[in-house]
Coordinates of C-alpha atoms and ligand atoms in Angstrom, one line a residue:
M1 CA 0.3 21.0 -62.2
N2 CA 0.1 23.2 -59.2
I3 CA 0.2 21.0 -56.1
G4 CA -0.3 21.9 -52.5
I5 CA 0.7 19.7 -49.6
I6 CA -0.6 20.3 -46.1
G7 CA 1.8 18.7 -43.6
T8 CA 5.6 18.5 -44.1
G9 CA 6.2 15.3 -42.1
Y10 CA 7.7 12.3 -43.6
V11 CA 4.9 11.6 -46.1
G12 CA 4.1 15.2 -47.0
L13 CA 7.7 16.2 -47.6
V14 CA 8.6 13.1 -49.7
T15 CA 5.4 13.5 -51.7
G16 CA 6.0 17.2 -52.3
A17 CA 9.7 16.8 -53.3
C18 CA 8.9 13.9 -55.7
F19 CA 6.0 15.7 -57.4
A20 CA 8.3 18.7 -57.8
A21 CA 10.9 16.5 -59.4
K22 CA 8.4 15.6 -62.1
D23 CA 7.9 19.2 -63.2
N24 CA 5.0 20.1 -60.9
T25 CA 5.0 23.4 -58.9
V26 CA 4.7 22.4 -55.3
V27 CA 4.0 24.4 -52.2
C28 CA 4.3 22.6 -48.9
M29 CA 2.6 24.1 -45.9
D30 CA 3.1 23.4 -42.2
S31 CA 1.9 25.3 -39.2
A32 CA 5.3 24.8 -37.4
T33 CA 7.2 27.9 -38.2
D34 CA 10.6 26.5 -37.2
K35 CA 10.2 23.5 -39.4
I36 CA 9.3 25.7 -42.4
D37 CA 12.3 27.9 -41.7
T38 CA 14.5 24.9 -41.7
L39 CA 13.0 23.4 -44.9
Q40 CA 13.3 26.7 -46.7
R41 CA 17.1 26.4 -46.1
G42 CA 17.0 22.9 -47.7
V43 CA 17.6 21.2 -44.3
I44 CA 15.6 18.1 -43.6
P45 CA 14.7 17.6 -39.9
F46 CA 15.0 13.8 -40.1
S47 CA 17.2 11.3 -41.9
E48 CA 15.9 9.9 -45.2
P49 CA 18.3 8.9 -48.0
E50 CA 18.1 11.1 -51.2
L51 CA 15.5 13.5 -49.8
A52 CA 17.8 16.4 -48.9
T53 CA 19.3 16.5 -52.4
L54 CA 15.9 16.3 -54.0
V55 CA 14.5 19.1 -51.8
Q56 CA 17.5 21.3 -52.4
S57 CA 17.5 20.9 -56.2
N58 CA 13.8 21.5 -56.5
I59 CA 14.0 24.6 -54.3
A60 CA 16.9 25.9 -56.5
Q61 CA 14.7 25.3 -59.6
N62 CA 11.7 27.2 -58.0
R63 CA 9.5 24.1 -58.2
L64 CA 9.3 23.6 -54.4
T65 CA 8.5 26.3 -51.9
F66 CA 7.3 26.3 -48.3
T67 CA 4.8 28.3 -46.3
T68 CA 3.0 28.5 -43.0
S69 CA 0.0 30.0 -44.6
L70 CA -3.0 27.7 -45.3
P71 CA -4.8 30.3 -47.5
S72 CA -1.7 30.6 -49.7
V73 CA -1.2 26.9 -50.2
V74 CA -5.0 26.6 -51.0
R75 CA -4.8 29.5 -53.5
H76 CA -1.8 27.9 -55.2
A77 CA -3.2 24.3 -55.5
E78 CA -5.2 22.6 -58.2
I79 CA -4.6 19.5 -56.2
L80 CA -4.4 19.7 -52.4
F81 CA -2.9 16.8 -50.5
I82 CA -3.6 16.4 -46.8
A83 CA -0.6 14.6 -45.2
A84 CA -1.0 15.3 -41.5
G85 CA -0.1 12.6 -38.9
T86 CA -2.6 10.2 -37.5
P87 CA -0.8 8.8 -34.5
A88 CA -2.4 6.3 -32.1
S89 CA -4.5 8.2 -29.5
L90 CA -4.9 7.3 -25.9
D91 CA -7.6 4.8 -26.6
R92 CA -5.4 3.5 -29.5
A93 CA -7.8 4.6 -32.3
A94 CA -6.2 6.9 -34.9
D95 CA -5.8 10.4 -33.4
M96 CA -7.6 12.6 -36.0
S97 CA -7.1 16.0 -34.2
S98 CA -4.6 17.3 -36.8
I99 CA -6.8 16.4 -39.7
D100 CA -9.9 17.8 -37.9
N101 CA -8.1 21.0 -37.3
I102 CA -7.0 21.3 -41.0
I103 CA -10.6 20.6 -42.2
A104 CA -12.0 23.2 -39.8
Q105 CA -9.6 25.8 -41.3
L106 CA -10.3 24.8 -44.8
A107 CA -14.1 25.2 -44.1
H108 CA -13.3 28.7 -42.9
I109 CA -11.5 29.5 -46.2
G110 CA -14.7 28.7 -48.1
D111 CA -15.5 27.5 -51.6
M112 CA -12.7 25.3 -53.0
G113 CA -14.1 25.5 -56.6
Q114 CA -12.9 22.4 -58.5
K115 CA -9.7 21.9 -56.5
V116 CA -9.1 18.2 -55.8
I117 CA -8.6 17.5 -52.1
V118 CA -6.7 14.3 -51.6
M119 CA -6.4 12.4 -48.3
K120 CA -2.8 11.1 -48.2
S121 CA -2.7 10.3 -44.5
T122 CA -3.7 6.9 -43.2
V123 CA -7.2 7.5 -42.0
P124 CA -10.2 5.5 -40.8
M125 CA -12.7 4.4 -43.4
G126 CA -15.2 7.1 -44.0
T127 CA -12.9 10.0 -43.3
T128 CA -12.7 11.2 -46.9
Y129 CA -16.5 11.2 -47.2
K130 CA -16.8 13.1 -44.0
I131 CA -14.5 15.7 -45.3
S132 CA -16.4 15.9 -48.5
Q133 CA -19.6 16.6 -46.4
Q134 CA -18.0 19.0 -44.1
L135 CA -16.5 21.1 -46.9
R136 CA -19.6 20.5 -49.1
H137 CA -17.1 19.6 -51.8
D138 CA -17.3 16.7 -54.3
Y139 CA -13.8 16.8 -55.6
V140 CA -12.2 14.5 -53.1
A141 CA -10.1 11.4 -53.2
S142 CA -8.2 8.9 -51.0
N143 CA -4.7 8.2 -52.1
P144 CA -2.8 6.2 -49.5
E145 CA 1.0 5.9 -49.5
F146 CA 3.0 2.8 -49.1
L147 CA 6.4 4.4 -48.5
R148 CA 9.0 2.6 -46.4
E149 CA 11.2 4.8 -44.3
G150 CA 14.8 4.7 -45.5
R151 CA 13.5 4.0 -49.0
A152 CA 10.7 6.5 -49.3
V153 CA 12.1 8.4 -52.3
H154 CA 12.9 5.2 -54.2
D155 CA 9.4 3.9 -53.4
F156 CA 7.8 7.1 -54.6
F157 CA 9.6 7.0 -57.9
A158 CA 9.3 3.2 -58.4
P159 CA 6.1 2.2 -56.6
D160 CA 4.6 -1.3 -56.6
R161 CA 1.2 0.3 -57.0
I162 CA -0.6 3.6 -56.9
V163 CA -4.1 3.6 -55.4
I164 CA -6.6 6.2 -56.3
G165 CA -9.8 6.1 -54.4
A166 CA -12.3 8.4 -56.1
D167 CA -16.0 8.2 -56.8
N168 CA -15.9 11.3 -59.0
P169 CA -14.5 10.2 -62.5
S170 CA -13.0 13.7 -63.2
V171 CA -11.0 13.5 -59.9
A172 CA -9.8 10.0 -60.8
T173 CA -8.7 11.2 -64.2
T174 CA -6.8 14.2 -62.8
L175 CA -4.9 12.1 -60.3
A176 CA -4.1 9.4 -62.9
R177 CA -2.6 12.2 -65.0
L178 CA -0.5 13.5 -62.1
Y179 CA 0.8 10.0 -61.3
A180 CA 1.4 9.0 -65.0
P181 CA 5.2 9.7 -64.8
F182 CA 5.4 7.4 -61.8
L183 CA 3.8 4.5 -63.6
E184 CA 6.4 3.9 -66.2
G185 CA 8.0 0.9 -64.5
D186 CA 6.0 -2.1 -63.2
A187 CA 3.7 -0.2 -61.1
Q188 CA 0.0 -1.0 -61.1
L189 CA -2.6 1.7 -61.0
F190 CA -5.7 0.8 -58.9
Q191 CA -8.7 3.0 -59.4
V192 CA -11.0 2.0 -56.6
S193 CA -13.8 3.3 -54.4
I194 CA -12.8 5.8 -51.6
L195 CA -13.6 3.3 -48.9
S196 CA -11.6 0.5 -50.5
A197 CA -8.6 2.8 -50.9
E198 CA -8.8 3.8 -47.2
L199 CA -9.1 0.2 -46.1
S200 CA -6.4 -1.1 -48.4
K201 CA -3.7 0.8 -46.6
Y202 CA -4.6 -0.7 -43.2
A203 CA -5.0 -4.1 -44.8
A204 CA -1.5 -4.0 -46.4
N205 CA 0.2 -3.0 -43.2
A206 CA -1.7 -5.4 -41.1
M207 CA -0.9 -8.3 -43.5
L208 CA 2.8 -7.5 -43.2
A209 CA 2.7 -7.2 -39.5
V210 CA 0.9 -10.5 -39.2
R211 CA 3.6 -12.2 -41.3
I212 CA 6.3 -10.9 -39.0
S213 CA 4.5 -12.1 -35.9
F214 CA 3.9 -15.5 -37.5
A215 CA 7.6 -15.7 -38.1
N216 CA 8.4 -14.7 -34.6
E217 CA 6.1 -17.3 -33.1
L218 CA 7.4 -19.9 -35.4
A219 CA 11.0 -19.0 -34.4
H220 CA 10.1 -19.9 -30.8
L221 CA 8.7 -23.2 -31.9
C222 CA 11.9 -23.9 -33.8
E223 CA 13.9 -23.2 -30.7
A224 CA 11.8 -25.4 -28.5
Y225 CA 12.1 -28.3 -30.9
G226 CA 15.8 -27.7 -31.8
A227 CA 14.9 -26.8 -35.5
S228 CA 16.5 -23.9 -37.3
F229 CA 14.1 -21.1 -38.2
A230 CA 16.5 -20.0 -41.0
E231 CA 16.1 -23.5 -42.6
V232 CA 12.4 -23.7 -42.1
K233 CA 12.0 -20.2 -43.5
A234 CA 14.1 -21.1 -46.6
V235 CA 11.8 -24.0 -47.3
M236 CA 8.6 -22.2 -46.5
G237 CA 9.5 -19.1 -48.5
S238 CA 10.5 -21.0 -51.6
D239 CA 6.8 -21.7 -52.1
M240 CA 5.8 -19.0 -54.6
R241 CA 2.5 -18.5 -52.8
I242 CA 4.4 -17.6 -49.6
G243 CA 7.6 -15.9 -50.6
H244 CA 10.5 -14.8 -48.4
Q245 CA 9.7 -11.2 -47.5
F246 CA 8.6 -10.0 -44.1
L247 CA 9.3 -13.4 -42.6
S248 CA 12.4 -12.4 -40.7
C249 CA 12.2 -13.2 -37.0
G250 CA 13.7 -10.8 -34.5
I251 CA 12.7 -8.5 -31.7
G252 CA 9.5 -7.5 -33.5
Y253 CA 8.1 -4.8 -35.7
G254 CA 8.1 -1.1 -34.7
G255 CA 8.1 2.3 -36.4
S256 CA 5.4 4.9 -37.0
C257 CA 3.1 2.7 -39.0
F258 CA 2.7 -1.0 -38.1
P259 CA 2.0 -0.6 -34.4
K260 CA -0.4 2.3 -34.8
D261 CA -2.2 0.8 -37.8
M262 CA -2.6 -2.5 -36.1
H263 CA -4.3 -0.7 -33.2
A264 CA -6.4 1.3 -35.6
I265 CA -7.7 -1.6 -37.7
I266 CA -8.6 -3.5 -34.5
H267 CA -10.4 -0.5 -33.3
L268 CA -12.1 0.1 -36.6
A269 CA -13.4 -3.5 -36.6
R270 CA -14.8 -3.1 -33.1
A271 CA -16.6 0.0 -34.2
V272 CA -18.7 -2.0 -36.6
E273 CA -19.0 -5.0 -34.2
Q274 CA -16.4 -7.1 -36.1
E275 CA -13.2 -8.5 -34.9
M276 CA -9.7 -8.6 -36.4
S277 CA -8.7 -11.4 -34.1
I278 CA -5.6 -12.3 -36.1
C279 CA -4.3 -8.8 -35.8
S280 CA -4.9 -8.8 -32.1
A281 CA -2.9 -12.0 -31.7
A282 CA -0.1 -10.6 -33.9
Q283 CA 0.1 -7.6 -31.7
R284 CA 0.3 -9.7 -28.6
V285 CA 3.1 -11.8 -30.2
N286 CA 4.9 -8.6 -31.1
D287 CA 4.8 -7.3 -27.5
R288 CA 5.9 -10.6 -26.2
Q289 CA 9.0 -10.6 -28.4
I290 CA 10.4 -7.8 -26.2
D291 CA 9.5 -9.6 -23.0
R292 CA 11.1 -12.9 -24.2
F293 CA 14.3 -11.1 -25.3
V294 CA 14.6 -9.3 -21.9
H295 CA 13.8 -12.5 -20.1
R296 CA 16.6 -14.3 -21.9
I297 CA 19.1 -11.6 -21.0
R298 CA 17.9 -11.5 -17.4
N299 CA 18.1 -15.2 -17.1
Y300 CA 21.7 -15.4 -18.3
F301 CA 22.9 -13.5 -15.2
A302 CA 22.5 -15.4 -12.0
D303 CA 22.5 -12.2 -10.0
G304 CA 20.0 -10.1 -12.1
L305 CA 20.5 -7.1 -14.2
K306 CA 21.1 -4.5 -11.5
N307 CA 24.3 -2.5 -12.3
K308 CA 25.1 -4.6 -15.3
R309 CA 26.6 -2.6 -18.1
I310 CA 24.7 -3.4 -21.3
A311 CA 25.9 -2.4 -24.7
V312 CA 23.3 -1.9 -27.3
W313 CA 23.9 -1.7 -31.1
G314 CA 21.0 0.0 -32.8
V315 CA 18.2 2.2 -31.5
A316 CA 16.2 3.0 -34.7
F317 CA 13.3 0.8 -35.4
K318 CA 15.0 -0.5 -38.5
P319 CA 18.2 0.4 -40.5
G320 CA 18.2 3.3 -42.9
T321 CA 16.3 5.7 -40.6
D322 CA 16.8 7.7 -37.5
D323 CA 13.2 7.0 -36.4
T324 CA 12.9 5.6 -32.9
R325 CA 9.1 5.7 -32.7
S326 CA 7.8 2.5 -31.3
S327 CA 11.2 1.0 -31.7
P328 CA 11.6 -2.4 -30.1
S329 CA 15.1 -1.3 -29.1
V330 CA 13.7 1.5 -27.0
A331 CA 11.2 -0.8 -25.4
I332 CA 13.9 -3.2 -24.5
M333 CA 16.2 -0.5 -23.1
R334 CA 13.3 0.8 -20.9
Q335 CA 12.9 -2.7 -19.4
L336 CA 16.6 -2.9 -18.8
L337 CA 16.6 0.5 -17.1
D338 CA 13.6 -0.5 -15.0
E339 CA 15.8 -3.4 -13.7
K340 CA 18.6 -0.9 -12.9
A341 CA 20.9 -1.9 -15.7
M342 CA 23.2 0.7 -17.1
V343 CA 22.7 1.0 -20.9
V344 CA 25.3 2.3 -23.3
A345 CA 23.8 2.5 -26.8
H346 CA 25.1 3.3 -30.2
D347 CA 23.2 4.0 -33.4
P348 CA 24.7 5.5 -36.6
V349 CA 22.0 8.1 -37.0
A350 CA 19.2 7.9 -34.4
F351 CA 21.0 10.3 -32.0
A352 CA 21.8 12.9 -34.8
H353 CA 18.7 15.0 -34.3
S354 CA 18.0 16.9 -31.1
S355 CA 14.4 15.7 -31.2
G356 CA 15.8 12.2 -30.3
D357 CA 13.9 9.8 -28.2
P358 CA 13.5 10.9 -24.5
I359 CA 15.2 7.6 -23.5
T360 CA 18.5 9.3 -24.4
Q361 CA 18.3 11.1 -21.0
H362 CA 18.6 7.8 -19.2
I363 CA 21.3 6.0 -21.2
T364 CA 24.8 6.7 -22.2
V365 CA 25.2 7.4 -25.9
A366 CA 28.4 5.9 -27.4
T367 CA 30.2 7.6 -30.2
S368 CA 31.1 4.3 -31.9
A369 CA 29.9 0.7 -31.8
Y370 CA 33.2 -0.3 -30.3
D371 CA 33.0 2.3 -27.6
A372 CA 29.6 1.0 -26.5
C373 CA 31.3 -2.3 -25.7
V374 CA 33.9 -1.1 -23.2
D375 CA 33.5 -3.1 -20.0
A376 CA 30.1 -4.3 -21.1
D377 CA 28.5 -7.3 -19.4
A378 CA 26.5 -8.1 -22.5
L379 CA 26.1 -6.8 -26.1
L380 CA 22.6 -6.6 -27.5
I381 CA 22.1 -6.2 -31.3
H382 CA 18.8 -4.4 -31.9
T383 CA 19.0 -2.9 -35.4
E384 CA 20.6 -4.6 -38.4
W385 CA 22.7 -1.7 -39.6
D386 CA 25.3 -2.7 -42.2
E387 CA 28.1 -1.3 -40.1
Y388 CA 27.4 -3.9 -37.4
R389 CA 27.7 -6.8 -39.8
D390 CA 31.5 -6.8 -40.1
M391 CA 32.8 -5.7 -36.8
D392 CA 36.1 -6.9 -35.5
M393 CA 34.5 -9.2 -33.0
A394 CA 37.8 -10.3 -31.4
R395 CA 38.3 -6.6 -30.6
V396 CA 34.8 -6.4 -29.2
R397 CA 35.4 -9.5 -27.1
N398 CA 38.5 -8.1 -25.6
M399 CA 36.7 -4.8 -24.7
M400 CA 33.9 -6.5 -22.9
R401 CA 33.9 -7.6 -19.3
R402 CA 31.7 -10.5 -20.1
P403 CA 31.6 -11.7 -23.8
V404 CA 28.0 -12.5 -24.4
I405 CA 25.8 -11.4 -27.3
F406 CA 22.1 -11.4 -27.6
D407 CA 21.4 -10.9 -31.2
G408 CA 17.9 -9.6 -31.8
R409 CA 18.3 -9.5 -35.5
N410 CA 20.3 -12.7 -36.2
L411 CA 23.2 -10.6 -37.7
Y412 CA 25.9 -13.0 -36.6
R413 CA 23.9 -16.2 -36.8
E414 CA 26.1 -17.6 -39.6
K415 CA 29.4 -16.1 -38.5
S416 CA 30.5 -18.7 -36.0
T417 CA 34.2 -18.0 -36.4
A418 CA 33.7 -14.4 -35.5
L419 CA 32.0 -15.6 -32.3
D420 CA 34.9 -17.5 -30.8
G421 CA 35.0 -16.9 -27.1
F422 CA 31.4 -15.5 -27.0
D423 CA 28.3 -16.9 -25.6
Y424 CA 25.9 -16.2 -28.4
F425 CA 22.1 -16.2 -28.4
C426 CA 20.1 -15.4 -31.5
I427 CA 16.4 -16.0 -32.3
G428 CA 14.9 -19.1 -33.8
E429 CA 17.9 -21.3 -33.7
P430 CA 18.8 -24.2 -31.4
I431 CA 20.5 -22.9 -28.3
A432 CA 24.1 -24.1 -28.2
A433 CA 24.7 -26.6 -25.3
E434 CA 27.4 -24.4 -23.7
C435 CA 25.0 -21.4 -23.7
S436 CA 21.9 -23.2 -22.5
H437 CA 23.0 -23.7 -18.9
T438 CA 21.0 -20.8 -17.7
A439 CA 18.0 -21.2 -20.0
S440 CA 14.7 -21.6 -18.3
R441 CA 11.1 -21.4 -19.4
E442 CA 10.3 -18.1 -21.1
P443 CA 7.2 -16.0 -20.8
T444 CA 4.3 -17.3 -22.8
Ligands
LIG1 C1 5.8 0.2 -43.4 C2 5.3 -0.3 -44.7 O1 6.3 -1.3 -45.2 C3 5.1 0.8 -45.7 O2 4.5 0.2 -46.9 C4 4.0 1.7 -45.1 O3 3.7 2.8 -45.9 C5 4.6 2.3 -43.8 O4 4.9 1.2 -42.9 P1 8.1 1.2 -42.5 O5 7.4 1.5 -41.2 O6 9.1 2.2 -43.0 O7 7.1 0.8 -43.6 O8 9.0 -0.1 -42.2 P2 9.1 -1.6 -42.8 O9 10.3 -1.7 -43.6 O10 7.8 -2.1 -43.3 O11 9.5 -2.4 -41.4 C6 8.6 -2.3 -40.3 C7 9.1 -3.1 -39.1 O12 9.0 -4.4 -39.3 C8 10.5 -2.8 -38.7 O13 10.6 -2.6 -37.3 C9 11.3 -4.0 -39.2 O14 12.5 -4.2 -38.4 C10 10.3 -5.1 -38.9 N1 10.4 -6.3 -39.8 C11 10.3 -6.2 -41.1 C12 10.7 -7.5 -39.2 O15 10.8 -7.6 -37.9 N2 10.8 -8.6 -40.0 C13 10.7 -8.5 -41.3 O16 10.8 -9.6 -42.0 C14 10.4 -7.3 -41.9

């Protein structure tokens, strides 16, 4: 089929490349000229496993092209996906300006005939109907994505589910045909109403975020009573109704989706005089994770954080990506900088692109995880990259001025021999007697 994708961000590019790989002819459009120039050369402006190879091979086979022209992508497409970003706006509702702008331009182009217009972005309930009205066009659908950064290509080819929200049966049939090659594994196809499709994306992300916050709050209860979160989680997760996933405690969730979608669903509830109180609480818990972690570090030093040299392992919001958007690591570093600490951070990929987080102007970027630790007064582990799991910790200890680790991802929780000579603090485990001398009440 002839596919058009408007927006070549994370979702748009993965969607376009994966459809092209299944013998569709795909044109991806973006208004950013420099981005399109880069993509035409097969260069991906962010880090995502498998994506560059997929893009390059489909360009070579003439199944994937790029343009800055909206009329030309519209002309090409039988199915037109809108995959523009919907970040949190100042009032924390979804910022719809990019989508509004695209729709205004589409309205200008005129009659879309029987082209199917598909909303791929995460949008407030009712958006797809609104677009249908604005364009006076009945062939619309909502088709939310559930791609995880770092596994997006894998998730696209082997999804848990595909959701097609369409009220027009011919639209639903067209999209089911397009997705048929992706349904060969265990994936389920859900053909639902447009509003259900839109809401299901927010619901899925909110549920996962709530689980993480539940785990984080429980971890503190474990610490307070001297129980082990890891043990409690193993017992709890073995219940088939609960399961083990998204129950890892740590410094909280980040990224481009959970924080903004939590804000959005709370906002959407208020707009219809409802409340998502559990989501509000989960968000508070997530913010507090940062404060508790910094409090623990601050408390360790009798003379405060000023001029302390703090090594940080991991800046991306999770391993497998260079994305630092709403990364807990960045929030923690900001607080440390506010207290006049000196931060030396390492991340295997987060600093690779020039569009890196503005925080890089205020910290020192280390070229290796070991280098970050030279003369450090503390080591903080913020992202559970594999390369941090098997470091030579004796070497790290010898490099540091003061051998103390605050492990925000519990990477070394079970490696007690590697921790000889360190003061070690992780999350959700009883605090060892020799490390607890400075412990005090934490923020609630
Ligand atoms: C998420 C959803 O998983 C995906 O389906 C949706 O389409 C986009 O948002 P992503 O943002 O890539 O994907 O990250 P995810 O793997 O879900 O992790 C989100 C955050 O939660 C990360 O910061 C991660 O470190 C944190 N997390 C995850 C935990 O703190 N504990 C866990 O147990 C799991």
